[in-house]
Coordinates of C-alpha atoms and ligand atoms in Angstrom, one line a residue:
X29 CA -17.5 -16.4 6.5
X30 CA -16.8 -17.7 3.0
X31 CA -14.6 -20.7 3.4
X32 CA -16.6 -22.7 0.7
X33 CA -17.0 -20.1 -1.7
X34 CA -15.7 -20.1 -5.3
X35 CA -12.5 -18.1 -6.6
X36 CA -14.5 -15.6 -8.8
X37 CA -13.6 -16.6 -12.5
X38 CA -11.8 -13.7 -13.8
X39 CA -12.6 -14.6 -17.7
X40 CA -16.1 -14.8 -16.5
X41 CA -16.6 -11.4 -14.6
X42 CA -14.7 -9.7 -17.7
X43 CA -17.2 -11.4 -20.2
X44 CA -20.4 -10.5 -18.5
X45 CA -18.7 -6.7 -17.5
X46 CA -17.8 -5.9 -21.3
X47 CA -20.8 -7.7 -23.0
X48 CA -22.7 -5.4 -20.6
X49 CA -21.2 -2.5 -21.4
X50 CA -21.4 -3.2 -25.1
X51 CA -24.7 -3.8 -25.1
X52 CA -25.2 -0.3 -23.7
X53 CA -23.3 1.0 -26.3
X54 CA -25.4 -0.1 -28.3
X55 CA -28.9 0.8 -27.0
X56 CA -27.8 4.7 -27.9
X57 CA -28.1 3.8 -31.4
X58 CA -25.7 2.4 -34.1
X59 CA -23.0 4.2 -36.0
X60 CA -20.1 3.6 -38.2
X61 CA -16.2 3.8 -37.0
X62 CA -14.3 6.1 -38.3
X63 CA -11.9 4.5 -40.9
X64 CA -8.9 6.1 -39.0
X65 CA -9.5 4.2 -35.8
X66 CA -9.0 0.5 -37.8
X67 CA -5.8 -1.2 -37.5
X68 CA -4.6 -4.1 -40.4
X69 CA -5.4 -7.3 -38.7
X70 CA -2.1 -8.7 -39.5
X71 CA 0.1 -5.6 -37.8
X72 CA -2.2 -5.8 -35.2
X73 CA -2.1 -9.8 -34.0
X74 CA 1.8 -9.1 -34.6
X75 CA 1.5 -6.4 -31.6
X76 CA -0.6 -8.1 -29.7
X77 CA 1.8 -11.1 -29.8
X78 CA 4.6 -9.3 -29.1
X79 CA 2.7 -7.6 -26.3
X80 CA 1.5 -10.5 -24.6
X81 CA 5.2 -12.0 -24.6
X82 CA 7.0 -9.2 -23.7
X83 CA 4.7 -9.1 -20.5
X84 CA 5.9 -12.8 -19.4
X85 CA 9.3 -11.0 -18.5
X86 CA 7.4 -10.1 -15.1
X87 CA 8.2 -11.9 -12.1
X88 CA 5.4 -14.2 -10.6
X89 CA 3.7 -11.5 -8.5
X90 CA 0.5 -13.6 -8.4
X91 CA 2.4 -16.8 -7.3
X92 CA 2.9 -17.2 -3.5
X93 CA 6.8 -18.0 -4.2
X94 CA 6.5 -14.5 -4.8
X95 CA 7.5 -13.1 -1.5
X96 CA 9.8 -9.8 -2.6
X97 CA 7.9 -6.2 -2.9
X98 CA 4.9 -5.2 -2.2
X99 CA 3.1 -6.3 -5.3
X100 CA 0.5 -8.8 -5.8
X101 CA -2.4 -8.9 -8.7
X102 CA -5.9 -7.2 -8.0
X103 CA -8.8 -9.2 -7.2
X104 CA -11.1 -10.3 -10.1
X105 CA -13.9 -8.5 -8.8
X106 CA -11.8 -5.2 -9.1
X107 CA -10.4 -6.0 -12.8
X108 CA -13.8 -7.1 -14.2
X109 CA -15.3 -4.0 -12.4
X110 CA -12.2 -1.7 -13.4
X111 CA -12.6 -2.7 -17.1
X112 CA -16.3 -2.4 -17.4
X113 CA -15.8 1.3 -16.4
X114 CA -12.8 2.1 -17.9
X115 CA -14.4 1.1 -21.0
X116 CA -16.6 3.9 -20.6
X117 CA -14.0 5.6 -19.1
X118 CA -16.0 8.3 -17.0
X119 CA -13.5 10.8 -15.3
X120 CA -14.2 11.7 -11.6
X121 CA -12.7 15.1 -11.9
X122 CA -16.6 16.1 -12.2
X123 CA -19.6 15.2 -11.1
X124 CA -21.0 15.1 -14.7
X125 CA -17.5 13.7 -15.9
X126 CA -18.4 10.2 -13.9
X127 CA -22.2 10.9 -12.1
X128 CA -22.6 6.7 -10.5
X129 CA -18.4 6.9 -10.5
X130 CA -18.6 10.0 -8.4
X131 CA -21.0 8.5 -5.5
X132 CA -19.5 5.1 -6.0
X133 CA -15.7 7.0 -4.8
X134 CA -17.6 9.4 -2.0
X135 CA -19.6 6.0 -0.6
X136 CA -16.2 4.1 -0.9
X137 CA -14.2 7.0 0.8
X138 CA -16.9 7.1 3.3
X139 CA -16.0 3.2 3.8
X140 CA -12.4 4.2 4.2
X141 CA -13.1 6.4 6.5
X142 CA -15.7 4.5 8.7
X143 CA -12.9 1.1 9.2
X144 CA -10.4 4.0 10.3
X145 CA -12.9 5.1 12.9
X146 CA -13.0 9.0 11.2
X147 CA -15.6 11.4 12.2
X148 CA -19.1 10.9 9.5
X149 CA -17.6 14.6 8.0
X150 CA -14.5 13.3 7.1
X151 CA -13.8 14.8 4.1
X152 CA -11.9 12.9 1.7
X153 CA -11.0 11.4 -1.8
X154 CA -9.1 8.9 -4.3
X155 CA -5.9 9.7 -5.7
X156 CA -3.6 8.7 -8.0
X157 CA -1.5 6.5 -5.3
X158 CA 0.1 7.1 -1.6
X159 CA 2.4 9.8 -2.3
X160 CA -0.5 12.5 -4.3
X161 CA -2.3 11.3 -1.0
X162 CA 0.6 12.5 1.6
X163 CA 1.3 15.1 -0.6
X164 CA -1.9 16.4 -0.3
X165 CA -1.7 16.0 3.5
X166 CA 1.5 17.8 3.6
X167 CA -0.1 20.9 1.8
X168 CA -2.8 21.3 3.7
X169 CA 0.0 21.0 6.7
X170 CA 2.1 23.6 5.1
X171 CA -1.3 25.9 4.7
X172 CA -2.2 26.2 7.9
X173 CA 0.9 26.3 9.5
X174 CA 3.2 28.1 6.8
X175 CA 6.1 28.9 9.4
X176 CA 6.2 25.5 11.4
X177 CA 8.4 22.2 10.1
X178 CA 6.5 19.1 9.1
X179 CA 8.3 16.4 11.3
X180 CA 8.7 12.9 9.9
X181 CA 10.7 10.1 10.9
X182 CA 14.0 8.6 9.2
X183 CA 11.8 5.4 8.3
X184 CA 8.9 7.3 7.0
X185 CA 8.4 7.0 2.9
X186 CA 11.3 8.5 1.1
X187 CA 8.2 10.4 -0.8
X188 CA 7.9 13.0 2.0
X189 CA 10.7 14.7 2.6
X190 CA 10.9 15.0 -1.7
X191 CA 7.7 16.7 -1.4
X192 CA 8.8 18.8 1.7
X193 CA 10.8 20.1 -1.2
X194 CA 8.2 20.4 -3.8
X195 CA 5.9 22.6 -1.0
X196 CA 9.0 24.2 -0.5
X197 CA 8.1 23.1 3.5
X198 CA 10.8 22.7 6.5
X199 CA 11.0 19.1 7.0
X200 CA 12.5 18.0 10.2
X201 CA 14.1 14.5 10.2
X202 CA 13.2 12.7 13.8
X203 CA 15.6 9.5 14.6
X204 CA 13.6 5.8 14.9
X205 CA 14.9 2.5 16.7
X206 CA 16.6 -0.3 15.4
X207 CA 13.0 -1.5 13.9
X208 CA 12.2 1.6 12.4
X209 CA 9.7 2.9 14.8
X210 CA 10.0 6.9 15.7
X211 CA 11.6 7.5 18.9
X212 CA 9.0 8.8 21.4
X213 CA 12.1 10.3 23.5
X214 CA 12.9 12.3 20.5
X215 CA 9.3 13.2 19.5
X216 CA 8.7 14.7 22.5
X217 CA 12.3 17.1 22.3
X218 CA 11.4 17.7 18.8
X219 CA 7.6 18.9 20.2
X220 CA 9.3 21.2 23.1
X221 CA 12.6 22.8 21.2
X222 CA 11.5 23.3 17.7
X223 CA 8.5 24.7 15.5
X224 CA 6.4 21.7 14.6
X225 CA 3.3 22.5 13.3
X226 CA 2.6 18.9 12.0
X227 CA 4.2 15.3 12.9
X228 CA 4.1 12.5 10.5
X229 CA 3.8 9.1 11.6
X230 CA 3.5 6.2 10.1
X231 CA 1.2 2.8 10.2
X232 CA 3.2 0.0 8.9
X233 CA 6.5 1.4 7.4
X234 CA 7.6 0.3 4.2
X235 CA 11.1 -1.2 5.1
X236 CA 9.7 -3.6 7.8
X237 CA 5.9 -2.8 8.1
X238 CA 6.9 -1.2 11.3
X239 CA 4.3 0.6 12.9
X240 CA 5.2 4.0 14.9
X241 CA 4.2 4.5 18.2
X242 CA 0.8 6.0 17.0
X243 CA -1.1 6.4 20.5
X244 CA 1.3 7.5 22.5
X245 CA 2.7 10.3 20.0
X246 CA -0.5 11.3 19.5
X247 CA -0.8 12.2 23.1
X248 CA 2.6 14.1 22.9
X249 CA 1.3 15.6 20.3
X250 CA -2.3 17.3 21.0
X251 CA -0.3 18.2 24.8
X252 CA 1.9 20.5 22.4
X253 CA -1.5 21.3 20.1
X254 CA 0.4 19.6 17.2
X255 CA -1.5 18.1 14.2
X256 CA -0.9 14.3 12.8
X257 CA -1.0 12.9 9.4
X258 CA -0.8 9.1 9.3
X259 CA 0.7 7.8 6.6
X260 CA -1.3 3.9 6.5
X261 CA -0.4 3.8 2.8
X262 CA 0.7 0.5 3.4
X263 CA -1.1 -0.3 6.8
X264 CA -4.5 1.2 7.1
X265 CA -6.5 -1.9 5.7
X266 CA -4.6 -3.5 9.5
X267 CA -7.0 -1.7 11.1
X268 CA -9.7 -4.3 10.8
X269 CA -7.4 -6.5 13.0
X270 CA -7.6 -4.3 15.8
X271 CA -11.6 -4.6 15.7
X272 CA -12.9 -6.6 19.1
X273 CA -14.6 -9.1 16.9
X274 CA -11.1 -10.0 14.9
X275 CA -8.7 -12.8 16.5
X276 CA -6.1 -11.2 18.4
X277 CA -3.1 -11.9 16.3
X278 CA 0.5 -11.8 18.6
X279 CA 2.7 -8.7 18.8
X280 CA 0.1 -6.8 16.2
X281 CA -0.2 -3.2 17.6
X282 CA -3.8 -3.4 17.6
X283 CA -4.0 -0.5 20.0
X284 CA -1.9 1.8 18.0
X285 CA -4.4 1.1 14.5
X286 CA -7.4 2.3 17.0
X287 CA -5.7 5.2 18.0
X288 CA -5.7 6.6 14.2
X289 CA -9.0 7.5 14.6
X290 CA -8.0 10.6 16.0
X291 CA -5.3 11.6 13.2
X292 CA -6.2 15.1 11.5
X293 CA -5.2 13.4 8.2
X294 CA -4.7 9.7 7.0
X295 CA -3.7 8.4 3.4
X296 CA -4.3 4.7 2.2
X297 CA -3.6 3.0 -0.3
X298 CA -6.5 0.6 -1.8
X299 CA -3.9 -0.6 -4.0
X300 CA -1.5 -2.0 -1.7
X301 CA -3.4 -3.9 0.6
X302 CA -7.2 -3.2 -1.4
X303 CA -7.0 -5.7 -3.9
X304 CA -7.2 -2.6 -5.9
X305 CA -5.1 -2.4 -9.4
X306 CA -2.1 1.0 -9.2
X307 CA -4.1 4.5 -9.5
X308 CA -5.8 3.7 -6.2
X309 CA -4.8 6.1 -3.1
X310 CA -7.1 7.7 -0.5
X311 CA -6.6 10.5 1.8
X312 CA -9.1 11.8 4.5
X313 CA -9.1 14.8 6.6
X314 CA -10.9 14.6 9.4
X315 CA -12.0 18.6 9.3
X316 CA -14.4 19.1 6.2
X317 CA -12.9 23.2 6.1
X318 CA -9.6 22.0 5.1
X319 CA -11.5 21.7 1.7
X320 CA -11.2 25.6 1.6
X321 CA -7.5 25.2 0.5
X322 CA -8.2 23.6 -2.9
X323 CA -10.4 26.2 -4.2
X324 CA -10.0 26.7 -7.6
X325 CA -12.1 28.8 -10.3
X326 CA -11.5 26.4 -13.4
X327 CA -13.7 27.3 -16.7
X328 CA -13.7 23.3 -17.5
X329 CA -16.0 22.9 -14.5
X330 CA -19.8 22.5 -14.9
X331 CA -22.0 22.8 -12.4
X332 CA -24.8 20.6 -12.1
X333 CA -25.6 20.5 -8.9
X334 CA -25.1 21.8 -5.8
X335 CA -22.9 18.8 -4.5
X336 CA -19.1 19.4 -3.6
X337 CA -17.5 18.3 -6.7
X338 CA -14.9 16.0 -6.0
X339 CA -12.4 17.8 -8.3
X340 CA -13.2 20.7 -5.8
X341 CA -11.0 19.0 -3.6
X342 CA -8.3 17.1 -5.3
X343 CA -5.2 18.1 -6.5
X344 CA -5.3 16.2 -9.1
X345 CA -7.9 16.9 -11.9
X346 CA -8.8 13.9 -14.1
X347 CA -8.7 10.5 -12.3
X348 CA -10.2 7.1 -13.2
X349 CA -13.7 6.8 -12.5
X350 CA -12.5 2.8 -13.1
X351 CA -10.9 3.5 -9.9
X352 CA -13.6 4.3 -8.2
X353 CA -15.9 1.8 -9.3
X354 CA -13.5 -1.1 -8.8
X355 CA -13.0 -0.1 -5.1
X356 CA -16.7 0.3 -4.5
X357 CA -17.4 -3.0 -6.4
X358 CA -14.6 -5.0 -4.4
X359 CA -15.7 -3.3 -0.9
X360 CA -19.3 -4.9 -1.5
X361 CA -18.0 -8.2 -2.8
X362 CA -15.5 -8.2 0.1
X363 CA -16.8 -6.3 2.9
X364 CA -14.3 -4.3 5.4
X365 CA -15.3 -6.4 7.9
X366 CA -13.1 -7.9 10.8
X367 CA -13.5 -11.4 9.9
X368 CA -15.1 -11.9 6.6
X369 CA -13.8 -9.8 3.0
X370 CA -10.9 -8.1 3.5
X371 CA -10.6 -8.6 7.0
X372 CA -10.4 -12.6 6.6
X373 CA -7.5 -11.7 3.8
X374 CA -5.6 -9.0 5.7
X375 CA -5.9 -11.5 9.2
X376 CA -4.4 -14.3 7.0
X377 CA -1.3 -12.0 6.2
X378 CA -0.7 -11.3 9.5
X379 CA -0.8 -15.0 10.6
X380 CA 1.8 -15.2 7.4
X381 CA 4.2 -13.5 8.1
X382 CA 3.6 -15.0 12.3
X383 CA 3.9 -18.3 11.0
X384 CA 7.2 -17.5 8.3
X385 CA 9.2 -16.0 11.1
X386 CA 8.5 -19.2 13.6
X387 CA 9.7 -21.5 10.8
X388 CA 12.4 -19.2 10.2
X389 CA 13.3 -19.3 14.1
X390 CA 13.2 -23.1 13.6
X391 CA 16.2 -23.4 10.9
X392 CA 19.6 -22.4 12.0
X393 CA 20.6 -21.8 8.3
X394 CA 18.1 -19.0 8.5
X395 CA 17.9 -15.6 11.6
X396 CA 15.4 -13.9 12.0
X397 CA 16.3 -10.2 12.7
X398 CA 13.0 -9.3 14.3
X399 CA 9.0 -10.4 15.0
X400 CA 6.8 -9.1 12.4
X401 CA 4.4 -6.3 13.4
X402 CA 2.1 -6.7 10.5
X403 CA 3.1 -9.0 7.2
X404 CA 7.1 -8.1 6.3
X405 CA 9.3 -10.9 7.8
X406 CA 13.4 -9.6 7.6
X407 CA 16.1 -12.6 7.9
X408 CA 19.6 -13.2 6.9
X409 CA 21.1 -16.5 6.2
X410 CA 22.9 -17.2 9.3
X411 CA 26.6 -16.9 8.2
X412 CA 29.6 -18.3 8.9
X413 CA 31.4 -15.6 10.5
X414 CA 28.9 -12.8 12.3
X415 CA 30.2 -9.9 10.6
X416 CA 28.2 -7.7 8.7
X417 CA 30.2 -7.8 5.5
X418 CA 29.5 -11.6 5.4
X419 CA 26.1 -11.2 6.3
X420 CA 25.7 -8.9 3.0
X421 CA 27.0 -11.4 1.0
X422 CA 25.5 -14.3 1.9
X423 CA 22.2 -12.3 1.7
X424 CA 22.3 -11.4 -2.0
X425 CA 23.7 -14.5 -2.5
X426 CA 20.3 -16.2 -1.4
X427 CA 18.4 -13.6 -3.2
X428 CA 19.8 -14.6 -6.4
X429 CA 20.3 -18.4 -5.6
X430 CA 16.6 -18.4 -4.7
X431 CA 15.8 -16.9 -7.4
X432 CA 17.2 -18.3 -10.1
X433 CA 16.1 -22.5 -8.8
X434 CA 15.2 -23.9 -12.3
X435 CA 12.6 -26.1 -10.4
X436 CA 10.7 -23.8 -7.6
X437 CA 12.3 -20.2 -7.8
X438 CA 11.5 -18.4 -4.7
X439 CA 11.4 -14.4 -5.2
X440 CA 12.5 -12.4 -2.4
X441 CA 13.5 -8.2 -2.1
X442 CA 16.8 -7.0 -0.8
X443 CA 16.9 -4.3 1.9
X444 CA 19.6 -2.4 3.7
X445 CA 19.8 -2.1 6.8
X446 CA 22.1 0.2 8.9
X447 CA 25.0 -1.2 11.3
X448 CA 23.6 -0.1 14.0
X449 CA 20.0 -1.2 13.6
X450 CA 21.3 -4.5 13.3
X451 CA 23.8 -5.1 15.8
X452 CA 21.0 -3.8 18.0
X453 CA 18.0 -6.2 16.6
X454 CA 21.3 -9.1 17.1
X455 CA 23.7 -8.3 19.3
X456 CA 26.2 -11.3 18.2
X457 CA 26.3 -9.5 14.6
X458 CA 29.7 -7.9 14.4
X459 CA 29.6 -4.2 12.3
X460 CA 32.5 -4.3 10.0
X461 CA 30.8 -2.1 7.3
X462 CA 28.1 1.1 8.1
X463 CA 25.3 -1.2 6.5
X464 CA 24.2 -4.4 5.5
X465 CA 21.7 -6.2 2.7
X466 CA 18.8 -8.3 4.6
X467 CA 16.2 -10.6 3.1
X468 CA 12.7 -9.2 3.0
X469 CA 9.6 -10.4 2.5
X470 CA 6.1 -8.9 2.0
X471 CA 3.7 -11.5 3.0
X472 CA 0.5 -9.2 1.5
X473 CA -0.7 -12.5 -0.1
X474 CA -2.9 -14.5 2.1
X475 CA -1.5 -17.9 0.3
X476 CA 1.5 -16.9 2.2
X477 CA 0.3 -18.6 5.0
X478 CA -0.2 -21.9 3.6
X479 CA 3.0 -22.1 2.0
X480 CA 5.1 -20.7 4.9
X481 CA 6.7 -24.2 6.0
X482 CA 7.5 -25.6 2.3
X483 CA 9.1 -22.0 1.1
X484 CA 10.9 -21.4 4.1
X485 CA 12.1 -24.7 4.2
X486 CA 13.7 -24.4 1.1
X487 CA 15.5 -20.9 1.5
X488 CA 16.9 -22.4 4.8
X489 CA 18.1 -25.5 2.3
X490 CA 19.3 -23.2 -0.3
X491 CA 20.9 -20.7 2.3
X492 CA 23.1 -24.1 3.8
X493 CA 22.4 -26.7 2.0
X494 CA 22.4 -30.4 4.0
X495 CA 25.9 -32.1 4.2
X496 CA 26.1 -36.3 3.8
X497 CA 29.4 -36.2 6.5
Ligands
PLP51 C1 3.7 2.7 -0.7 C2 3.8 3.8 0.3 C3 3.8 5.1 0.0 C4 3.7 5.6 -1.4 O1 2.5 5.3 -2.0 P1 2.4 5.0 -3.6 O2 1.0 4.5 -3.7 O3 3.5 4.1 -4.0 O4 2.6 6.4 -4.2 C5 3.8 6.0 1.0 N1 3.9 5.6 2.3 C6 4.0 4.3 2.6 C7 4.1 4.0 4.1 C8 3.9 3.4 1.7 O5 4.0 2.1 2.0

C-alpha cells in the first residue's frame, strides 16, 4: 500500500524526463537549427500568452467539484513519461518506427490482457481511443461472419451502431431495462429467431456505468455458438475489484467482470479509467489468427525482424509511441493490482460513488434514481410535483445553479432518460413527457470519496434551499 507516499511532482518528472531527453540529443552530436524553424520571441510569448489563457476557459476537470463527464487529468507519471517520448516522438506503426515503444505497448497490452483474465496468446494492441478499438472488434466480427447481424444493446455506445454503418454490417438493436442493462429475455429470442453471428455487451455503460449481464449472456451465447465482444471502454480497469484479494464493494457485479475472461474480444480504454492522457484505447482478441484479417502488403514497412509488427495488426497506421510509453510507465509506477496502483484508485471510485448515493438517500431535496454499479451516481432534485416535465426542469435548473455558485461551483452532466426507464427506477414519478433530464455524475476521481458529504450537501442546499419559517 502507499498511503504515505508523495503526490509525484508533475514539474519535477517533466524536468528530469526532457533534460533527459535533451541530453540524448545531444550525445549524437551538435548541429545548427535551421533558420526556418525560429519564431520572433516577441510573436511567440504573445501566443504563448494567449494560449495559456485561452486554455483557462476549461472547466475544472482536475478539481473534485468536478463531478460531470467522464474526464479527469492524467497522472503525472503518464504526462512526464508521455512528453519524454513524444519529444522523440517514435511512431509504433513499426517496429523500427518506435523499437523500446513497441515492446513497452506489447508488455502493456500483455498487462491489459493478464487483469482481464485473457488467454497468454491474446493478441492485441493500442489504439487511437474506444471506438478504433470496437471498431476493430466489429470488423473482425463482420469477417468471419459476413452474413450474420452484430447485436448490440440500446444502451451500448452510440459509436457502434455508426460503425455498423461504416462496415456496412447488420446491426441488430436488443432492448435493456430501466438501468440500461440488456435484457437476457430478449438476448436469448434474439439468439434463437435471428442470424447473430456476434453479441455486444457492454461492462460499465456510459449513461449509468451499467454493467450488462456479462455471465449469464455469455452462457446464452456459446449454447447458440455465438461470439462476444465486450465493450469495457469505460469499465475494464473494474475488473481489479472483482479479484479475491480486493474488498468486496456492495451491489458491484464482481462476478460479471470475471466472466470477461472468456469474451472473444474486449476494448479498454487506458484513458478513461488509465490515468492515461486521450489517444489511449486497447483492444484484445483472444484468438491470435484473427490477426490474418489485417494483412496488408504496405511498401512503407521495413522489416527488421521477424517479430509481428504491430502495424501488422492495427487498423490504424501511425500511433504515438508516447502512448505506449506513458501506459507502460504508469502500469509500473501503479501496478494493476487489486489493492495497491490502480486497484487502490479504481476501489476508491467505487466506494465514491457508494458513499454519494447514501448521502444522496439522506437529503429529501435530492432522489436517487438508482444504486451505482460502478462510479456514475443519477439523481434528480426531488420536485414539487412528481411529474416528469417538472423533474426536467428542476434538473437543468441545478445543473446550471450548481454551476454557476460564485463561491464553490459544483460541475455536474445532464442526461436523458426515457419515461419509461424512469417511472420504473421510481414508481411515484408521473410520465407527462416521453423523456426527462437527470443529474449525472462520473465519480472516476478517487477524491470523490472524500468530498462526497460536503458536495452533496450542497447540491441538496442548492436543489431546496433551507427555509427560516
Ligand atoms: C468512452 C466509451 C467508448 C468510446 O471510446 P472513445 O475512447 O471515446 O473513443 C465506447 N464504449 C464505451 C462503453 C465508452 O464508455
Amino acid at each position: 500500500m502507499s498511503d504515505d507516499a508523495p503526490y509525484p511532482s508533475v514539474d519535477a518528472l517533466l524536468h528530469r524526463a526532457l533534460e533527459h531527453v535533451e541530453e540524448w540529443e545531444q550525445s549524437w552530436g551538435a548541429f545548427d537549427r535551421h533558420p526556418s524553424l525560429g519564431v520572433d520571441p516577441d510573436r511567440l510569448d504573445r501566443v504563448f500568452g494567449e494560449y495559456l489563457e485561452r486554455l483557462e476557459g476549461n472547466y475544472p476537470f482536475h478539481h473534485p467539484r468536478y463531478a460531470g463527464q467522464m474526464l479527469k487529468p492524467p497522472h503525472p507519471v503518464a504526462v512526464a513519461a508521455y512528453a519524454a517520448a513524444q519529444r522523440i516522438n517514435p511512431n509504433n506503426h513499426a517496429l523500427d518506427g518506435g523499437p523500446p515503444t513497441s515492446q513497452m505497448e506489447q508488455e502493456a497490452v500483455a498487462e491489459l490482457a493478464h487483469m482481464l483474465g485473457l488467454p497468454d496468446e491474446t493478441l492485441g494492441h493500442l489504439t487511437g481511443g474506444g471506438t478504433v478499438a470496437n471498431l476493430e472488434a466489429l470488423w473482425v466480427a463482420r469477417e468471419l461472419h459476413p452474413d450474420a447481424s452484430i447485436a448490440v444493446s440500446a444502451d451500448a455506445h452510440y459509436t457502434h451502431e455508426r460503425m455498423g454503418r461504416v462496415l456496412d454490417a447488420d446491426v441488430t438493436s436488443l432492448p435493456t431495462d430501466a438501468r440500461g442493462r440488456l435484457r437476457l429475455d430478449a438476448l436469448e429470442d434474439a439468439l434463437q429467431h435471428e442470424s447473430i453471428g456476434t453479441v455486444v455487451l457492454t461492462a460499465g455503460t456510459t449513461g449509468l456505468g451499467s454493467v450488462d449481464p456479462i455471465a449469464d449472456a455469455l452462457a446464452l451465447c456459446r449454447d447458440h455458438g455465438v461470439r462476444v465482444h465486450v465493450d469495457a471502454a469505460y469499465g475494464g480497469f473494474f475488473r481489479l475489484m472483482a479479484d479475491d484479494a480486493a474488498p468486496t464493494v456492495e451491489g458491484f457485479p464482481a462476478r460479471d467482470f470475471v466472466a470477461i475472461e472468456q469474451a472473444d474480444s474486449v476494448a479498454i480504454d487506458p484513458h478513461k479509467h488509465g490515468l492515461q492522457p486521450y489517444g489511449c484505447g486497447c483492444i484484445l482478441f483472444r484468438d491470435p489468427a484473427v490477426g490474418r484479417f489485417y494483412k496488408h502488403d504496405s511498401p512503407y514497412t521495413y522489416f527488421t525482424s521477424d517479430d509481428l509488427h504491430l502495424g501488422e495488426i492495427s487498423l490504424e497506421c501511425s500511433r504515438a509511441g508516447a502512448a505506449a510509453g506513458a501506459l507502460w510507465c504508469t502500469l509500473r509506477a501503479l501496478p494493476l493490482a487489486p489493492t495497491d496502483g490502480v486497484g487502490a484508485i479504481v476501489g476508491a471510485c467505487l466506494r465514491a460513488a457508494r458513499a454519494w448515493a447514501d448521502h444522496i438517500r439522506k437529503r429529501d431535496a435530492l432522489t436517487l434514481l438508482t444504486p451505482p454499479e460502478t462510479d456514475i451516481v443519477a439523481y434528480v432534485p426531488t420536485p414539487d410535483a412528481p411529474t416528469l416535465s417538472a423533474i426536467d426542469a428542476a434538473s437543468q435548473s441545478l445543473f446550471e445553479r450548481a454551476m454557476d455558485d460564485p463561491d464553490e461551483p459544483v460541475f455536474t452532466s445532464l442526461y436523458r432518460l426515457p419515461a419509461e426507464a424512469l417511472t420504473t427506477l421510481c414508481p411515484q414519478f408521473e410520465a407527462d413527457q416521453d423523456e426527462a433530464a437527470v443529474l449525472r455524475s462520473v465519480l472516476m476521481k478517487p477524491e470523490h470519496e472524500t468530498c462526497a458529504a460536503d458536495v452533496v450537501d450542497q447540491l441538496a442546499t442548492l436543489a431546496r434551499p433551507p427555509t427560516d419559517a
